[in-house]
Coordinates of C-alpha atoms in Angstrom, one line a residue:
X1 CA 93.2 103.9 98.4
X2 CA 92.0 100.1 98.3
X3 CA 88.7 99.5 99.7
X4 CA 89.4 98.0 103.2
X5 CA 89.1 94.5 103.8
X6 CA 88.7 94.3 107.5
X7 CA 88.6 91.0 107.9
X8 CA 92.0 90.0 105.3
X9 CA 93.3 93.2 107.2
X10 CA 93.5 92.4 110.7
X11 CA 94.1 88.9 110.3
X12 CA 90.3 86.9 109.7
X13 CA 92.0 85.5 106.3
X14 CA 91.4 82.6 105.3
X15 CA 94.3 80.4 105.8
X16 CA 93.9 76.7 104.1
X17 CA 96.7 74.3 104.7
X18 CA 98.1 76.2 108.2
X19 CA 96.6 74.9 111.0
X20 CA 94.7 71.2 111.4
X21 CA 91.6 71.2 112.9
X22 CA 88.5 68.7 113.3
X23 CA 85.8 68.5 111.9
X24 CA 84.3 71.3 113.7
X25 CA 87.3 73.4 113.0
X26 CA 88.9 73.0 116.6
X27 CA 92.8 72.5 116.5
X28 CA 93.2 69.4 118.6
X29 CA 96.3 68.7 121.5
X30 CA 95.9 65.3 121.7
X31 CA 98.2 63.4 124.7
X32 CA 97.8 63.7 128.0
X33 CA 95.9 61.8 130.6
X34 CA 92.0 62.8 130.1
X35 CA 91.1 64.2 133.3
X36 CA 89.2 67.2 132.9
X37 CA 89.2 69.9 135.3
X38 CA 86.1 71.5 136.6
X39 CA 86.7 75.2 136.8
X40 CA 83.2 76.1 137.1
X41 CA 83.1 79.2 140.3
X42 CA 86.4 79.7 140.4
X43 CA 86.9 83.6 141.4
X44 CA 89.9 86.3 141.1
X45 CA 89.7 88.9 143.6
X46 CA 87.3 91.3 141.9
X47 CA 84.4 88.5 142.6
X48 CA 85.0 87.5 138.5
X49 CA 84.3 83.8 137.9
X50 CA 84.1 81.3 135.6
X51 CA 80.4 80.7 134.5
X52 CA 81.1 78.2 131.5
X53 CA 83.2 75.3 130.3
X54 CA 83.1 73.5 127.2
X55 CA 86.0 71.0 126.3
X56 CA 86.3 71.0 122.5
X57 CA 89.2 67.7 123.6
X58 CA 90.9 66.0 126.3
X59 CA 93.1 68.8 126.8
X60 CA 91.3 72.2 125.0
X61 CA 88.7 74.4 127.1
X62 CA 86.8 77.3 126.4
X63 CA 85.8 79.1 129.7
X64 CA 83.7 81.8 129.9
X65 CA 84.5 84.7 132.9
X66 CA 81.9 86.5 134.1
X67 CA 84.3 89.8 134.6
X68 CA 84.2 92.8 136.6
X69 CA 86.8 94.6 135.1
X70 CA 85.1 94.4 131.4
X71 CA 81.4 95.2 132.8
X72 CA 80.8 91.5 130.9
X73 CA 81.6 88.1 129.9
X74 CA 84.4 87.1 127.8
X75 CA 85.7 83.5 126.6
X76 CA 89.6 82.2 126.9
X77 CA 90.3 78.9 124.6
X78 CA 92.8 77.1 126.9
X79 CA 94.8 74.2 126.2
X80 CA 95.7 72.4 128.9
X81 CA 99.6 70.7 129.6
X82 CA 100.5 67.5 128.5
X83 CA 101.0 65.8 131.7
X84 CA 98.1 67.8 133.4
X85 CA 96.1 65.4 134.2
X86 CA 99.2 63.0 135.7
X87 CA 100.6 65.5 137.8
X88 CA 98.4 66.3 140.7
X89 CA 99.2 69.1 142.4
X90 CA 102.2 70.5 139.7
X91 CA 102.6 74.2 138.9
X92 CA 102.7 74.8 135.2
X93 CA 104.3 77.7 133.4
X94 CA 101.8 80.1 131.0
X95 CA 102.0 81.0 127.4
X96 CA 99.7 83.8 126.3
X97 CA 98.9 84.2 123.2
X98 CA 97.1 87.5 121.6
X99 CA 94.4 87.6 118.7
X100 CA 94.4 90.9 116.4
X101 CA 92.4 93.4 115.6
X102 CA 88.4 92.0 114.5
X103 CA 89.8 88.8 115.6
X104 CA 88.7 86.8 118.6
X105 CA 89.9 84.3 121.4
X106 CA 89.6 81.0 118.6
X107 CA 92.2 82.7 116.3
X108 CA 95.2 80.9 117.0
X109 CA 93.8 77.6 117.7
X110 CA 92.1 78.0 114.2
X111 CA 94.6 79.2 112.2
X112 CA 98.3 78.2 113.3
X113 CA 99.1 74.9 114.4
X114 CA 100.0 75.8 118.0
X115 CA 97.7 72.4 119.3
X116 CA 100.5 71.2 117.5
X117 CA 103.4 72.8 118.7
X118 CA 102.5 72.2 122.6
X119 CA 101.1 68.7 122.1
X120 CA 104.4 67.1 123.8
X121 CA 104.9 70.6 126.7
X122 CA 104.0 70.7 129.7
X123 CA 102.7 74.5 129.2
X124 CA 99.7 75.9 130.0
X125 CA 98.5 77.6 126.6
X126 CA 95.7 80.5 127.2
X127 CA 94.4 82.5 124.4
X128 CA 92.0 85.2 126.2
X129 CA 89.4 87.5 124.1
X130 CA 90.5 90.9 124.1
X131 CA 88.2 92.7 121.7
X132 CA 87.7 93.0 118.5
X133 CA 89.0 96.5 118.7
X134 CA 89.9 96.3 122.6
X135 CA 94.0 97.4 121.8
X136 CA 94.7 95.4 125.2
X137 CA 93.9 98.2 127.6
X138 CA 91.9 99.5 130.3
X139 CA 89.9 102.4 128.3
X140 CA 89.8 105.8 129.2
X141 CA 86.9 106.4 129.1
X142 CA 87.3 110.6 128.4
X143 CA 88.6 110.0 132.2
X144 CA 85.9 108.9 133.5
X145 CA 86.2 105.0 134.4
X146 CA 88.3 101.7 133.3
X147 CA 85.9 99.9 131.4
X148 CA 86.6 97.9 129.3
X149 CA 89.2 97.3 131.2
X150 CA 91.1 94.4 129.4
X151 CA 94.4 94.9 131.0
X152 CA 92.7 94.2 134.1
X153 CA 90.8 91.3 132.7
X154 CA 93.9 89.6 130.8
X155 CA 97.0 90.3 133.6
X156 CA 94.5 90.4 137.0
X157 CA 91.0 88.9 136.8
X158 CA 91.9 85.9 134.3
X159 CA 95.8 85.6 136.0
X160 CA 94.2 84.6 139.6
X161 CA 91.6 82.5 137.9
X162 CA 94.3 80.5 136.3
X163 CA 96.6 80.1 139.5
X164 CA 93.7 79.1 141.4
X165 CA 91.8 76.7 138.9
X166 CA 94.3 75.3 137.0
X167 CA 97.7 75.8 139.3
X168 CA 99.4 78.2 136.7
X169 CA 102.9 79.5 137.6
X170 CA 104.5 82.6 137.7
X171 CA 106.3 81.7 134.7
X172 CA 105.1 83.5 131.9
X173 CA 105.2 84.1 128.2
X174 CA 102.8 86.3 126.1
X175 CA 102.6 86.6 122.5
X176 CA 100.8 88.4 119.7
X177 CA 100.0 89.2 116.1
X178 CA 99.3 93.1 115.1
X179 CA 96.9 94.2 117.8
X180 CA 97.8 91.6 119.8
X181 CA 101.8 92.1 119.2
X182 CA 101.0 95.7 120.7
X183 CA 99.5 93.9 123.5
X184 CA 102.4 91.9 124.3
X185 CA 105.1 94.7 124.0
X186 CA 102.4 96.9 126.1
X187 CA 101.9 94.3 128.9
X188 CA 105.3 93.4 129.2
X189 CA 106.7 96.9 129.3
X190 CA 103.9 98.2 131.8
X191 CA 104.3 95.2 133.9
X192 CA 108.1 94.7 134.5
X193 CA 109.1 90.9 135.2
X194 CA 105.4 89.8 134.8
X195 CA 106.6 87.8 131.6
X196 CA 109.9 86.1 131.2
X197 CA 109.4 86.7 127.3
X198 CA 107.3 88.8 124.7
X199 CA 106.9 88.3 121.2
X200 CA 104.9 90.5 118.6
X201 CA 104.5 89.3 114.7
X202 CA 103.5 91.9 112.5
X203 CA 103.0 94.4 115.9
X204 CA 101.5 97.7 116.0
X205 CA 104.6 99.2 118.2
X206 CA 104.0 102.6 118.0
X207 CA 100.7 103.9 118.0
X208 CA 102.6 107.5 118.1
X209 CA 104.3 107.0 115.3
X210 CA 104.2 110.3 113.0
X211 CA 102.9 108.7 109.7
X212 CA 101.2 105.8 108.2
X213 CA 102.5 105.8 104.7
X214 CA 102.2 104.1 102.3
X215 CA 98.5 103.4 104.1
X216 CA 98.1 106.9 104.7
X217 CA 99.9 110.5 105.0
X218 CA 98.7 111.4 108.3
X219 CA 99.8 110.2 111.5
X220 CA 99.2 106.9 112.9
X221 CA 97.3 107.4 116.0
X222 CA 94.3 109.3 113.8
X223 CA 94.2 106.6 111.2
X224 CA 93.5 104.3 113.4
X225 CA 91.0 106.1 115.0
X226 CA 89.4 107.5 112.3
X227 CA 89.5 104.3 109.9
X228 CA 89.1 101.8 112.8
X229 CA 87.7 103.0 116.2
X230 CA 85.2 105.4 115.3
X231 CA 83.3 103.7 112.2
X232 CA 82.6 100.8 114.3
X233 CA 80.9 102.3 116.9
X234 CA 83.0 103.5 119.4
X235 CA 83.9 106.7 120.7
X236 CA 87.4 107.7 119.3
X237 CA 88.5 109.5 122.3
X238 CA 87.5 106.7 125.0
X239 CA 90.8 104.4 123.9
X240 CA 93.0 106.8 125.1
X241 CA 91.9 110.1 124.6
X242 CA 92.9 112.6 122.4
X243 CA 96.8 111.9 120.7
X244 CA 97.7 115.5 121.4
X245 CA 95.6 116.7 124.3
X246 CA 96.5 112.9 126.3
X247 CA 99.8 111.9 124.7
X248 CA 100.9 110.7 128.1
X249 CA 98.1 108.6 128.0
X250 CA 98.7 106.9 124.8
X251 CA 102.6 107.3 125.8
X252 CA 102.3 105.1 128.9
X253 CA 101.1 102.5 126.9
X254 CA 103.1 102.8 123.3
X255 CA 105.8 99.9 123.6
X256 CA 107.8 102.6 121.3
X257 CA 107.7 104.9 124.6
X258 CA 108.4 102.1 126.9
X259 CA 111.7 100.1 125.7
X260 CA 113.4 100.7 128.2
X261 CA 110.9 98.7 131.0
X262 CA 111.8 95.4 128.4
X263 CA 115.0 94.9 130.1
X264 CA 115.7 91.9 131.5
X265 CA 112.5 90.7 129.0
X266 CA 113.7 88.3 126.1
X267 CA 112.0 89.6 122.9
X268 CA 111.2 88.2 119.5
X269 CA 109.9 90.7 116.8
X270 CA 108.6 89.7 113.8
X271 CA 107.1 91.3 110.7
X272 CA 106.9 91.2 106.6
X273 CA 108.0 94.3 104.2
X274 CA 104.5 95.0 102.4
X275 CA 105.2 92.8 99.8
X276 CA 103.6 89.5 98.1
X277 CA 105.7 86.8 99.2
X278 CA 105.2 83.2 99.1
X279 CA 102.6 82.9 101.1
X280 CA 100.0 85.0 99.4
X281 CA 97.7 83.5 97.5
X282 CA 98.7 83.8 94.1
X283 CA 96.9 86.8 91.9
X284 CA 97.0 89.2 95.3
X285 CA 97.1 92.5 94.6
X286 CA 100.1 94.5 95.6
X287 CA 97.5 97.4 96.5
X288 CA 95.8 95.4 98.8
X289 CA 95.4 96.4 102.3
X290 CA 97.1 93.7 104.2
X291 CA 100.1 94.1 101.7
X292 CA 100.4 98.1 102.3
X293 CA 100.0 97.7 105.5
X294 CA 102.6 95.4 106.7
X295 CA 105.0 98.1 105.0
X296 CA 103.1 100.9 107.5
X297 CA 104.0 97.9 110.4
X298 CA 107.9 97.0 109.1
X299 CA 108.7 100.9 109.4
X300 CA 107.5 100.8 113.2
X301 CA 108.8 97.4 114.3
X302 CA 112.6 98.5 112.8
X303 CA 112.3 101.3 114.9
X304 CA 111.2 99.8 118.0
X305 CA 114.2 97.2 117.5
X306 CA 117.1 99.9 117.0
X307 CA 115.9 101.4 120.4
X308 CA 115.7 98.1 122.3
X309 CA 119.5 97.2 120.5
X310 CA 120.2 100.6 121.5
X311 CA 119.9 99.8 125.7
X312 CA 121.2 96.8 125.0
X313 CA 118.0 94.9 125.4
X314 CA 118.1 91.0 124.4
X315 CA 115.8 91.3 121.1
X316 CA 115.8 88.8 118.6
X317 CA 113.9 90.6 115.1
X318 CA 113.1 88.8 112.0
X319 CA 111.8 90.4 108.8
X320 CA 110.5 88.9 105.6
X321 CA 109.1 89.1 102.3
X322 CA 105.3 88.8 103.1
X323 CA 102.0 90.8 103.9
X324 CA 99.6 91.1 107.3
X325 CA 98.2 87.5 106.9
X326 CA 97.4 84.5 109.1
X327 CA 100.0 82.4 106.5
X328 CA 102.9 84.2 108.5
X329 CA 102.4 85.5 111.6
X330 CA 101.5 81.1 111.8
X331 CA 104.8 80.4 110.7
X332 CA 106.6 83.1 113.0
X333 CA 105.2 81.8 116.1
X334 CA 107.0 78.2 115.1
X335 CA 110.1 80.7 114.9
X336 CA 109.3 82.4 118.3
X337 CA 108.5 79.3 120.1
X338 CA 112.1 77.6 121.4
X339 CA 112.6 81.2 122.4
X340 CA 109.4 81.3 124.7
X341 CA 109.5 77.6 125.6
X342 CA 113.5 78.5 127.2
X343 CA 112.0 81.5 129.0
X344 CA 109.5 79.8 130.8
X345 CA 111.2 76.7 131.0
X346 CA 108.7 74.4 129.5
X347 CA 109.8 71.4 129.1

């Protein structure tokens, strides 16, 4: 086996020529009137507020939530709607978009051009932390407690914050690459009619699933947790326990397991077939990680797909020649985007 490249792996590649940025590296969403909302103190429920701002331009924000749920503070890059500042008072529907695994809440506005794609909507465009290993859920613990509880965080603590600081509507979109596609399927299946539309690029949809050939023999749920969990520091059993002993556990949150709560959810599934295709830089090695892997993600997203066709569910899926790289999972969120914009109705 290849010596893991975590940072080509989960998506940290680098990815010239994708997204444009400043000269710090920001992906600007330029427009808008340039009044800049003060969300400093604004509080959900739980007594989690925003301690931070920093606008990177007229219209991008990172915020920084002091959050109960998580135990600890966590940043969301937010880029604000086009007429935001010329609208008082107006309700704007939410796009959420999910980082990856070792990844973090600057991902997409670094490497895609979604500043881009947005720069004319009036949509409200939040892209929370969630972890570099944080698999979008409210840990276990071993049973005893919730933290850190990212669930929480993402669809409670940052939700009310963004209703009451910045007027968001109930009209939602969440998307994701790898961990993060898990993290849409997850949220949208465990919270039924939360989001109008889901999309996952290069998902991890079933973390049940009984192998990870060609990556590895075994089944998936102990690669992960032996190749990623555990050698970075964390207790493999706090995620969500034990495969076998809790597999109701890691059932209630496998979008595999959960299909069926994506009705009346428009989905858009993505993902490449472990191959080099044009995006790769040229010389990449077929044995590389993020090549062998999408093949490991292709099997599980096909599956997921014929089960959602199955019910009847209204899934769009999309495959490709390509590997587990910034380069496409950039290029399938211009794909997914009418789709989400529809759903949400963001004009």
């Amino acid at each position: 086996m290849a010596t893991l490249n975590r940072r080509r792996f989960f998506g940290v590649a680098s990815t010239a020529g994708v997204a444009v940025t400043t000269s710090q590296g920001v992906a600007v969403a330029s427009g808008g009137d340039e009044r800049k909302p003060d969300l400093i103190g604004v509080q959900a429920d739980s007594g989690a507020s925003v301690i931070a701002q920093n606008f990177l331009d007229p219209r991008t924000v990172d915020i920084t939530i002091d959050s109960v749920a998580l135990g600890h503070t966590a940043s969301v890059r937010i880029i604000l709607p086009n007429r935001f500042g010329s609208r008082a008072g107006a309700s704007w529907p939410v796009l959420y978009l999910l980082h990856g695994g070792y990844g973090d809440y600057t991902d997409w506005a670094r490497h895609s051009d979604v500043a881009r794609l947005v720069r004319k909507r009036d949509v409200l465009v939040v892209m929370p932390d969630g972890g570099a290993l944080g698999f979008y859920t409210d840990w276990w613990a071993r049973g005893a407690g919730s933290k850190p509880g990212w669930e929480t965080f993402h669809l409670v603590e940052l939700s009310q914050i963004l209703a009451r600081g910045l007027h968001a509507a109930d009209r939602r979109a969440i998307a994701g690459l790898s961990m993060g596609g898990f993290g849409a399927m997850s949220y949208a299946a465990r919270h039924p009619g939360f989001f109008r539309a889901a999309a996952s690029f290069s998902g991890t949809l079933d973390t049940l699933h009984p192998t990870a050939e060609p990556v590895s023999s075994g089944p998936f749920a102990m690669w992960l947790l032996q190749t990623h969990i555990a050698p970075n520091g964390y207790d493999a059993l706090s995620l969500f326990g034990d495969p076998t002993a809790q597999h109701a556990i890691w059932a209630a949150h496998n979008p595999a397991d959960l299909v069926k709560d994506l009705r009346g959810t428009k989905l858009f599934v993505s993902c490449g077939n472990g191959r080099i295709g044009p995006l790769d830089p040229p010389g990449t090695d077929p044995s590389d990680i993020s090549v062998r892997y999408e093949a490991v993600q292709l099997r599980q997203n096909q599956e997921f797909v014929e089960r959602a066709t199955r019910l009847g569910l209204d899934v769009t899926f999309e495959t490709c020649i390509g590997s587990h790289t910034w380069p496409y999972w950039a290029r399938e969120l211009e794909k997914a985007f009418p789709l989400l914009m529809r759903a949400i109705e963001a004009g």
